[in-house]
Structures are given as structure tokens and as C-alpha cells.
Tab-separated table of C-alpha atoms in Angstrom:
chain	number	residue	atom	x	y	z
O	120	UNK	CA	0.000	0.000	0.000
O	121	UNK	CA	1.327	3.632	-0.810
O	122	UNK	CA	1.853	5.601	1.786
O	123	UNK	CA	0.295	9.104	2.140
O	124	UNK	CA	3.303	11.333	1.321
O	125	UNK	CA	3.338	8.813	-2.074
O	126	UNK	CA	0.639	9.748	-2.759
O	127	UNK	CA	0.381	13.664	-2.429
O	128	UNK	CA	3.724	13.658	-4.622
O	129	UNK	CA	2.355	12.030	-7.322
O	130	UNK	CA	-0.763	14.279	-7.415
O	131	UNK	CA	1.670	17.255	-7.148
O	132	UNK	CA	3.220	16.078	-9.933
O	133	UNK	CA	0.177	15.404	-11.818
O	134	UNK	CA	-1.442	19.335	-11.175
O	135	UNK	CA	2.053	20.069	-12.145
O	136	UNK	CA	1.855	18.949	-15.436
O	137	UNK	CA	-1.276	20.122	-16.137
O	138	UNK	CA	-0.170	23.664	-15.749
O	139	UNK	CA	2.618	23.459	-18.089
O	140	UNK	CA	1.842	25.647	-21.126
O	141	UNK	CA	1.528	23.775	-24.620
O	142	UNK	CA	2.867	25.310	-28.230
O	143	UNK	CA	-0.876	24.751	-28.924
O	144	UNK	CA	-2.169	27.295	-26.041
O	145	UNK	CA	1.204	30.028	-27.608
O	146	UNK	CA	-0.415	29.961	-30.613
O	147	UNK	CA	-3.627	30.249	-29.913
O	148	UNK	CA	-2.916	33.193	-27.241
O	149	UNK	CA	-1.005	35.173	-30.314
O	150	UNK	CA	-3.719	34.695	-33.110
O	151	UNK	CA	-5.993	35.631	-30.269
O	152	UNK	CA	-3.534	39.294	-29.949
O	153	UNK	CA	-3.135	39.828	-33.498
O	154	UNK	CA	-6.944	40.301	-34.445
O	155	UNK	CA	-7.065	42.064	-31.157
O	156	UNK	CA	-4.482	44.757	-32.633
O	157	UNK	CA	-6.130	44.885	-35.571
O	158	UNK	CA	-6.785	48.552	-35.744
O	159	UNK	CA	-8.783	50.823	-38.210
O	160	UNK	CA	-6.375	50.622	-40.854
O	161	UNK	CA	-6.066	46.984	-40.692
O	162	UNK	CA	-2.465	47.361	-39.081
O	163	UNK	CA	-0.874	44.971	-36.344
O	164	UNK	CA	2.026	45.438	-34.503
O	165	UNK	CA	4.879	43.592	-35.377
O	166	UNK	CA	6.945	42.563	-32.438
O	167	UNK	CA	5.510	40.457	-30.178
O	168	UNK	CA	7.170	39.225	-26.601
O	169	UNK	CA	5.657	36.563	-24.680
O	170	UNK	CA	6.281	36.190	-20.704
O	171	UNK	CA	6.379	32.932	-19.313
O	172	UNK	CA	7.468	31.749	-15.801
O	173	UNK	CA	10.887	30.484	-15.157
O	174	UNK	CA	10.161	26.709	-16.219
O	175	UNK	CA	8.151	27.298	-19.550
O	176	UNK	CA	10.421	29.584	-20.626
O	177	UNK	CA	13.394	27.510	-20.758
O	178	UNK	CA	11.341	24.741	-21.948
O	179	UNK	CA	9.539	26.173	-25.196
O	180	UNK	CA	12.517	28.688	-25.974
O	181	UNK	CA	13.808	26.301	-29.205
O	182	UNK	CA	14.434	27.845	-32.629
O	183	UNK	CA	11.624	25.627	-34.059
O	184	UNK	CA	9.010	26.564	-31.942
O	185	UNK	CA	9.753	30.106	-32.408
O	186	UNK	CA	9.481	29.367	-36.119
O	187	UNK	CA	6.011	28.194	-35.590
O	188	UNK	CA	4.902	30.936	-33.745
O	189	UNK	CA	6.606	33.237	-36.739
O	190	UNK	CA	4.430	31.550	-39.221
O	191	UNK	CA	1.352	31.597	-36.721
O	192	UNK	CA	1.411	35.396	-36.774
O	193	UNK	CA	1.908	35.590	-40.684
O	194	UNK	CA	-0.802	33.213	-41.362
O	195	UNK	CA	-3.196	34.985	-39.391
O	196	UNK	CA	-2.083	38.204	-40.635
O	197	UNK	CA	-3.320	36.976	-44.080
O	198	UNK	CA	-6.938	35.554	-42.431
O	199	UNK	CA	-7.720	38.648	-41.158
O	200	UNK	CA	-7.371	40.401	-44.402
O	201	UNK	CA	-4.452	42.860	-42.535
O	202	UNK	CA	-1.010	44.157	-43.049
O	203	UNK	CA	2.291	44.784	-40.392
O	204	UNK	CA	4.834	47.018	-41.251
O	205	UNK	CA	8.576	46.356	-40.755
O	206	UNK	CA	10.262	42.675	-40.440
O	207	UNK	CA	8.406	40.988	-37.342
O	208	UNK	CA	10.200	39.204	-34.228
O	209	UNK	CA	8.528	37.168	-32.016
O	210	UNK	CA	10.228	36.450	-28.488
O	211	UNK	CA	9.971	34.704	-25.297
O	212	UNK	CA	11.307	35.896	-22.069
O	213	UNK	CA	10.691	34.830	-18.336
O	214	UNK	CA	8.112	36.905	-16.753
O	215	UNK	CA	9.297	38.470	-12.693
O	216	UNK	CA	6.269	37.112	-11.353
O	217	UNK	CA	5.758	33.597	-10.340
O	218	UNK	CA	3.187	32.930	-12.576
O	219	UNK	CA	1.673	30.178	-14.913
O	220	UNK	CA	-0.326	32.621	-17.337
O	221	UNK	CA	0.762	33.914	-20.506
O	222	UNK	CA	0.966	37.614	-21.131
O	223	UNK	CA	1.819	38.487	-24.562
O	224	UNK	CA	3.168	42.377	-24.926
O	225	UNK	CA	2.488	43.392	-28.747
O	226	UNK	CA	4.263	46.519	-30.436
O	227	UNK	CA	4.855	48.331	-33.619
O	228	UNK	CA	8.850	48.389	-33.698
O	229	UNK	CA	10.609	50.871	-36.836
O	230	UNK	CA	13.755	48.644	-37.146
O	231	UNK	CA	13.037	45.080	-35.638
O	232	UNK	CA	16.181	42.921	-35.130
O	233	UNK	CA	17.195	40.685	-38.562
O	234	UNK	CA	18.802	38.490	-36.199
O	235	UNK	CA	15.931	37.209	-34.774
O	236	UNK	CA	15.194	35.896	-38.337
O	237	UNK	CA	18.123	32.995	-37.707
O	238	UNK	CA	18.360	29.617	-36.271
O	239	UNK	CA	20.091	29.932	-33.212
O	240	UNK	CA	22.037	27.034	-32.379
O	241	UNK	CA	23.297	27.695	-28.459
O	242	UNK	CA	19.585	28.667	-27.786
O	243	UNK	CA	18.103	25.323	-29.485
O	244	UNK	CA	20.696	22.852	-28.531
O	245	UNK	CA	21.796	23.928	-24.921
O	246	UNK	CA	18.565	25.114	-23.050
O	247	UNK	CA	17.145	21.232	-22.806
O	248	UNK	CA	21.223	20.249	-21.224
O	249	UNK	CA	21.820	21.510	-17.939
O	250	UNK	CA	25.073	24.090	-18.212
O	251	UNK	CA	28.164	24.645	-15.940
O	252	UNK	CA	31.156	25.824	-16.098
O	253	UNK	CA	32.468	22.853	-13.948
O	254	UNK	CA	34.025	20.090	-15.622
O	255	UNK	CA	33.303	17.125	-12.792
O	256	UNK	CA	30.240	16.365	-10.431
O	257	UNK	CA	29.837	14.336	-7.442
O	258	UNK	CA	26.379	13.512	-8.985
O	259	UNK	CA	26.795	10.674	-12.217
O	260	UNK	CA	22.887	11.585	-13.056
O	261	UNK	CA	23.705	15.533	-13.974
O	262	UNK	CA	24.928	16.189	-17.281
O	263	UNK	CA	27.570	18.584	-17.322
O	264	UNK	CA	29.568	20.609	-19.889
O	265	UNK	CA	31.804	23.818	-19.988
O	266	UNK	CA	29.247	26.264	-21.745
O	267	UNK	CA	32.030	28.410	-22.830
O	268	UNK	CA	33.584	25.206	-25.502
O	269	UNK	CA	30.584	24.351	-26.595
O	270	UNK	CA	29.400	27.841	-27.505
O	271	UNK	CA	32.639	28.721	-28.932
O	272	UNK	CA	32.371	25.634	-31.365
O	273	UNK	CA	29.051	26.054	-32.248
O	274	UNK	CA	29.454	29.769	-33.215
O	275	UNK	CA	32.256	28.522	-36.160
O	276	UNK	CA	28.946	27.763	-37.897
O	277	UNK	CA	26.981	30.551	-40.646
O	278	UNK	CA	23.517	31.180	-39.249
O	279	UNK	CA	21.186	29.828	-41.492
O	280	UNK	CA	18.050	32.409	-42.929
O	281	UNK	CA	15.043	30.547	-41.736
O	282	UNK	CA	12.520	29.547	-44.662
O	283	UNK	CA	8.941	30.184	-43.601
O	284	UNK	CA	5.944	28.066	-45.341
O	285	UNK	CA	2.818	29.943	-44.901
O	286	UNK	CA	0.905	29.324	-47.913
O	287	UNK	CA	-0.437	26.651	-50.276
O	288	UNK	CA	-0.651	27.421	-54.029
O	289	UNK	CA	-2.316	24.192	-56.279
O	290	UNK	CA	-4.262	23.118	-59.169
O	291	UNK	CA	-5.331	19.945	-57.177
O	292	UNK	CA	-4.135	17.859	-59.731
O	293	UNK	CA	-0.657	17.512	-60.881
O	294	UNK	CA	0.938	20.472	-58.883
O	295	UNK	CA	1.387	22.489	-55.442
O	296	UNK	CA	4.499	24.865	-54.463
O	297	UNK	CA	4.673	25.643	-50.625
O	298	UNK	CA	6.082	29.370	-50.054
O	299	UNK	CA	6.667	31.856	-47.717
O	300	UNK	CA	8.121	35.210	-47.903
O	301	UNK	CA	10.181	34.341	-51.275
O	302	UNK	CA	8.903	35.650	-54.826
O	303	UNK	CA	7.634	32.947	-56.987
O	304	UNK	CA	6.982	32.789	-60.837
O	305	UNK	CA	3.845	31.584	-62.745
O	306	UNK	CA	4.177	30.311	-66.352
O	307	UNK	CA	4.750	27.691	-69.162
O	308	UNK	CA	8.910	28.449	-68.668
O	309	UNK	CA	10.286	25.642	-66.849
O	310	UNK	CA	12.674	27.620	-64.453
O	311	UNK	CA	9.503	29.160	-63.050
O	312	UNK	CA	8.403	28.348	-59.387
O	313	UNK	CA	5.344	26.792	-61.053
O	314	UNK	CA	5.303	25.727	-63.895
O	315	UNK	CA	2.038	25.644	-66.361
O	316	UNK	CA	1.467	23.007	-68.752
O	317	UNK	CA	-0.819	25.360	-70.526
O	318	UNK	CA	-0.477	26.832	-74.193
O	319	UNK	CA	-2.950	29.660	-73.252
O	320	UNK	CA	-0.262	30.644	-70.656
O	321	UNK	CA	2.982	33.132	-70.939
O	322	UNK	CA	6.442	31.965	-70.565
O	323	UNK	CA	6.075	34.255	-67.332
O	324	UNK	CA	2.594	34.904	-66.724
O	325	UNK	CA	2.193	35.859	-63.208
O	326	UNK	CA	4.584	36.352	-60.011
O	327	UNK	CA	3.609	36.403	-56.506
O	328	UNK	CA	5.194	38.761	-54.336
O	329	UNK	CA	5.549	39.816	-50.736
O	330	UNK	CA	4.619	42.566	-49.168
O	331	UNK	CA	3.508	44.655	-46.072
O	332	UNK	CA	3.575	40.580	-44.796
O	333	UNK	CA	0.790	39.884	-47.646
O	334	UNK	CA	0.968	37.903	-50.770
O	335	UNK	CA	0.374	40.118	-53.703
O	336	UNK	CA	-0.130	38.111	-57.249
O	337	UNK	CA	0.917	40.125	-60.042
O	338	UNK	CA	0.137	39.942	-64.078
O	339	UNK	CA	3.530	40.388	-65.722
O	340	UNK	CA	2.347	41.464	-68.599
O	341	UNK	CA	0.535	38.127	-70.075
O	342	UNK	CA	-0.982	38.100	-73.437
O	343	UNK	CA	-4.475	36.468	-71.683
O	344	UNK	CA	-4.375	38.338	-68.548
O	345	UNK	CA	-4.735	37.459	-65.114
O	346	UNK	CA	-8.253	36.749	-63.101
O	347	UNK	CA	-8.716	36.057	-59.496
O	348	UNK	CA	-11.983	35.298	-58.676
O	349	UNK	CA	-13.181	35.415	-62.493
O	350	UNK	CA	-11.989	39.543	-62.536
O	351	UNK	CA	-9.010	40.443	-64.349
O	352	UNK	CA	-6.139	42.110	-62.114
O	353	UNK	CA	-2.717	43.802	-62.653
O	354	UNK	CA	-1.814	43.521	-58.734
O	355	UNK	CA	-4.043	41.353	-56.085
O	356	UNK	CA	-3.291	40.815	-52.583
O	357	UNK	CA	-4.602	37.442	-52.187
O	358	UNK	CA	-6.876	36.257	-49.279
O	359	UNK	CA	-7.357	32.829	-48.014
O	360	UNK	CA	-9.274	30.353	-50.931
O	361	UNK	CA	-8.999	32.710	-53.881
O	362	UNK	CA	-9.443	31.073	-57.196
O	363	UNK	CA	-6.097	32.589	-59.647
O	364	UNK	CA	-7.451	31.954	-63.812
O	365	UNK	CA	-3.889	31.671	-65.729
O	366	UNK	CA	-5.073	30.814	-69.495
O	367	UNK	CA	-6.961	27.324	-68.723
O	368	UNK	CA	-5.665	26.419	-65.306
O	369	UNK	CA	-7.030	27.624	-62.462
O	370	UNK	CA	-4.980	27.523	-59.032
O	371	UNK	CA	-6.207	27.582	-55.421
O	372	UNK	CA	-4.307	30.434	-53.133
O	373	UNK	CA	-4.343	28.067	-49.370
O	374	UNK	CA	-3.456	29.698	-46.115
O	375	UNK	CA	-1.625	26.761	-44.417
């Protein structure tokens, strides 16, 4: 039979657990503050820094979940039909109170960091290893390195630009590109992005560009035009589900 103090610890534990914030619950919590900043002329700030306590901060700190959270923002951006100005950063820091809530600070920043656009190695690979600068422990259960090596090593490496897929662009039958904030070409040419296997098409019929944290779809200059939505169009900032007519092929534009 467990005894009593058995048993309160493994409840502890249990509540414990259940108050640990999910990547699910960050995400939520920031599409939540981005149509709440949506102001009059569709602007929303673009830095946002979220407070967590000690414990969840360490824990969801990694590169890839800040990528997620990146493309969170941008896809809801393009749901809600709105624009940010500037490049956008997304952060997590430990709150000073001890407390399990999440409280996201939003702001419209002029000249927003360009390094928080990188993978950062040290952040992603050290923050799950417990760090001294010790070489030895009486304990054989602690892992223990000198942070100042490993660093040292890891910064040899070239940051790497992260590549963000926010949208979806397909004819639901033979083709789909995945894209972000790169431009991308629409035509018969082969060296385009997508390429159209379509003789009512131009070599380069179309490009998709990005803007104000939008994608705008461009006509460069085709011979049949350009419709979204069955109206013809020299510039279109596309929204979620619009329907792009290039000669005989019509393509989906999917939010991911």
C-alpha cells in the first residue's frame, strides 16, 4: 500500500503537469492578440514578446518553436485580411512574477532585429542540457559541460536564414508549391516556381510577391491576362481560398 506522502507527490506532480503551457495554447494566445491589434487601418504590430514563468520559458525557448509561432502570426495576418509594417520578431522571455499565465506584450517596432530571423544554435541545442562551467560532479545523473567550448564551437557555424511556409498554391491535380516570404513565378517556362502546362499561358505569366507581410499576385504582362476570382487584375493581394485563372488552369491560393 502507498503511503500518504506517495501519494500527495504524485498528485503534485500530476497538477504540475497540467499547468505546463503547450505550443498549442502560444499559438492560440497570439492569433488571439493579433486580431485584437487589428486597428482601423487593418495594421498589427509587429513585435511580439511573450512572458512565461521560469520553467516554460526555458522549456519552449527552441528555434523551431519560435518558427512556428513566426508563421502563426503571418498566417493569421493573411486571415484577417491585414497588413504589419517592418520585419516581425517574435520572443519569449521569463516573466518576474511567479506565474503560470501567458501575457503576450504586442508593439509596432521601426527597425526590428534581422537576427531574430536565424536559427540559433546555443539557444536550441543547450537550453534542454543543464550548463556549468564545472568540468566534474559528485552527482553521475547531472549532465555537465563547460558552456564556454561548446558555444565557442558552435558559433564557427553561418547562421542559417530561416525559410517560412505559410501558404499553399495548387491546381489539385498535378501540382502544389509551398512558399513563404520568397517571390515565386507563374508560367509555361520551366525555371519558373510553377510551372504551367498550358499553351494559353505566358512563358512568365504571373509572379507572386511579398509585401507589407501579404501575398500580392501580379500579371507580368501576359498576353491572356490574369483573373482572381473570375476579374481580371494587374496587382491582387490574395486572401485565403482565392481562385487565380492563368489561361486554362485555375490555381487555389491556401493559407496553411
Amino acid at each position: 500500500m502507498k503511503s500518504a506522502s506517495a501519494i500527495i507527490e504524485r498528485l503534485a506532480n500530476f497538477f504540475q503537469r497540467r499547468s505546463e503551457v503547450e505550443p498549442n495554447e502560444l499559438i492560440k494566445a497570439l492569433e488571439r492578440e493579433v486580431a485584437k491589434q487589428k486597428n482601423k487601418e487593418s495594421l498589427v504590430p509587429n513585435s511580439y514578446t511573450i512572458y512565461l514563468c521560469e520553467e516554460d520559458c526555458h522549456r519552449l525557448s527552441a528555434s523551431r518553436l519560435i518558427k512556428a509561432l513566426h508563421e502563426a502570426i503571418e498566417r493569421k495576418v493573411i486571415r484577417e485580411d491585414c497588413f504589419m509594417e517592418g520585419a516581425l520578431t517574435v520572443k519569449i522571455k521569463k516573466m518576474t512574477a511567479d506565474d503560470n499565465a501567458i501575457v503576450i506584450v504586442s508593439s509596432y517596432v521601426d527597425d526590428a532585429a534581422q537576427e531574430e530571423d536565424t536559427i540559433n544554435l546555443e539557444n536550441d541545442v543547450l537550453s534542454p542540457t543543464l550548463i556549468q562551467d564545472a568540468e566534474t560532479s559528485d552527482d553521475d545523473k547531472t549532465i555537465i559541460a563547460n558552456k564556454t567550448k561548446i558555444v565557442g564551437t558552435m558559433r564557427t557555424a553561418t547562421s542559417r536564414r530561416v525559410e517560412y511556409n505559410l501558404a499553399l498554391l495548387t491546381d489539385y491535380k498535378t501540382a502544389e508549391v509551398v512558399f513563404g516570404e520568397r517571390q515565386i513565378y507563374l508560367g509555361r517556362k520551366e525555371t519558373n516556381d510553377f510551372v504551367l502546362a498550358d499553351e494559353s499561358a505566358s512563358r512568365i505569366h504571373a509572379y507572386i510577391a511579398y509585401e507589407r507581410h501579404r501575398h500580392v499576385l501580379y500579371d507580368a504582362g501576359s498576353l491572356n491576362g490574369t483573373f482572381v476570382n473570375r476579374r481580371p487584375i494587374s496587382r491582387r493581394e490574395l486572401k485565403d481560398g482565392d481562385k487565380i485563372l492563368i489561361g486554362r488552369t485555375t490555381l487555389t491560393y491556401k493559407v496553411l
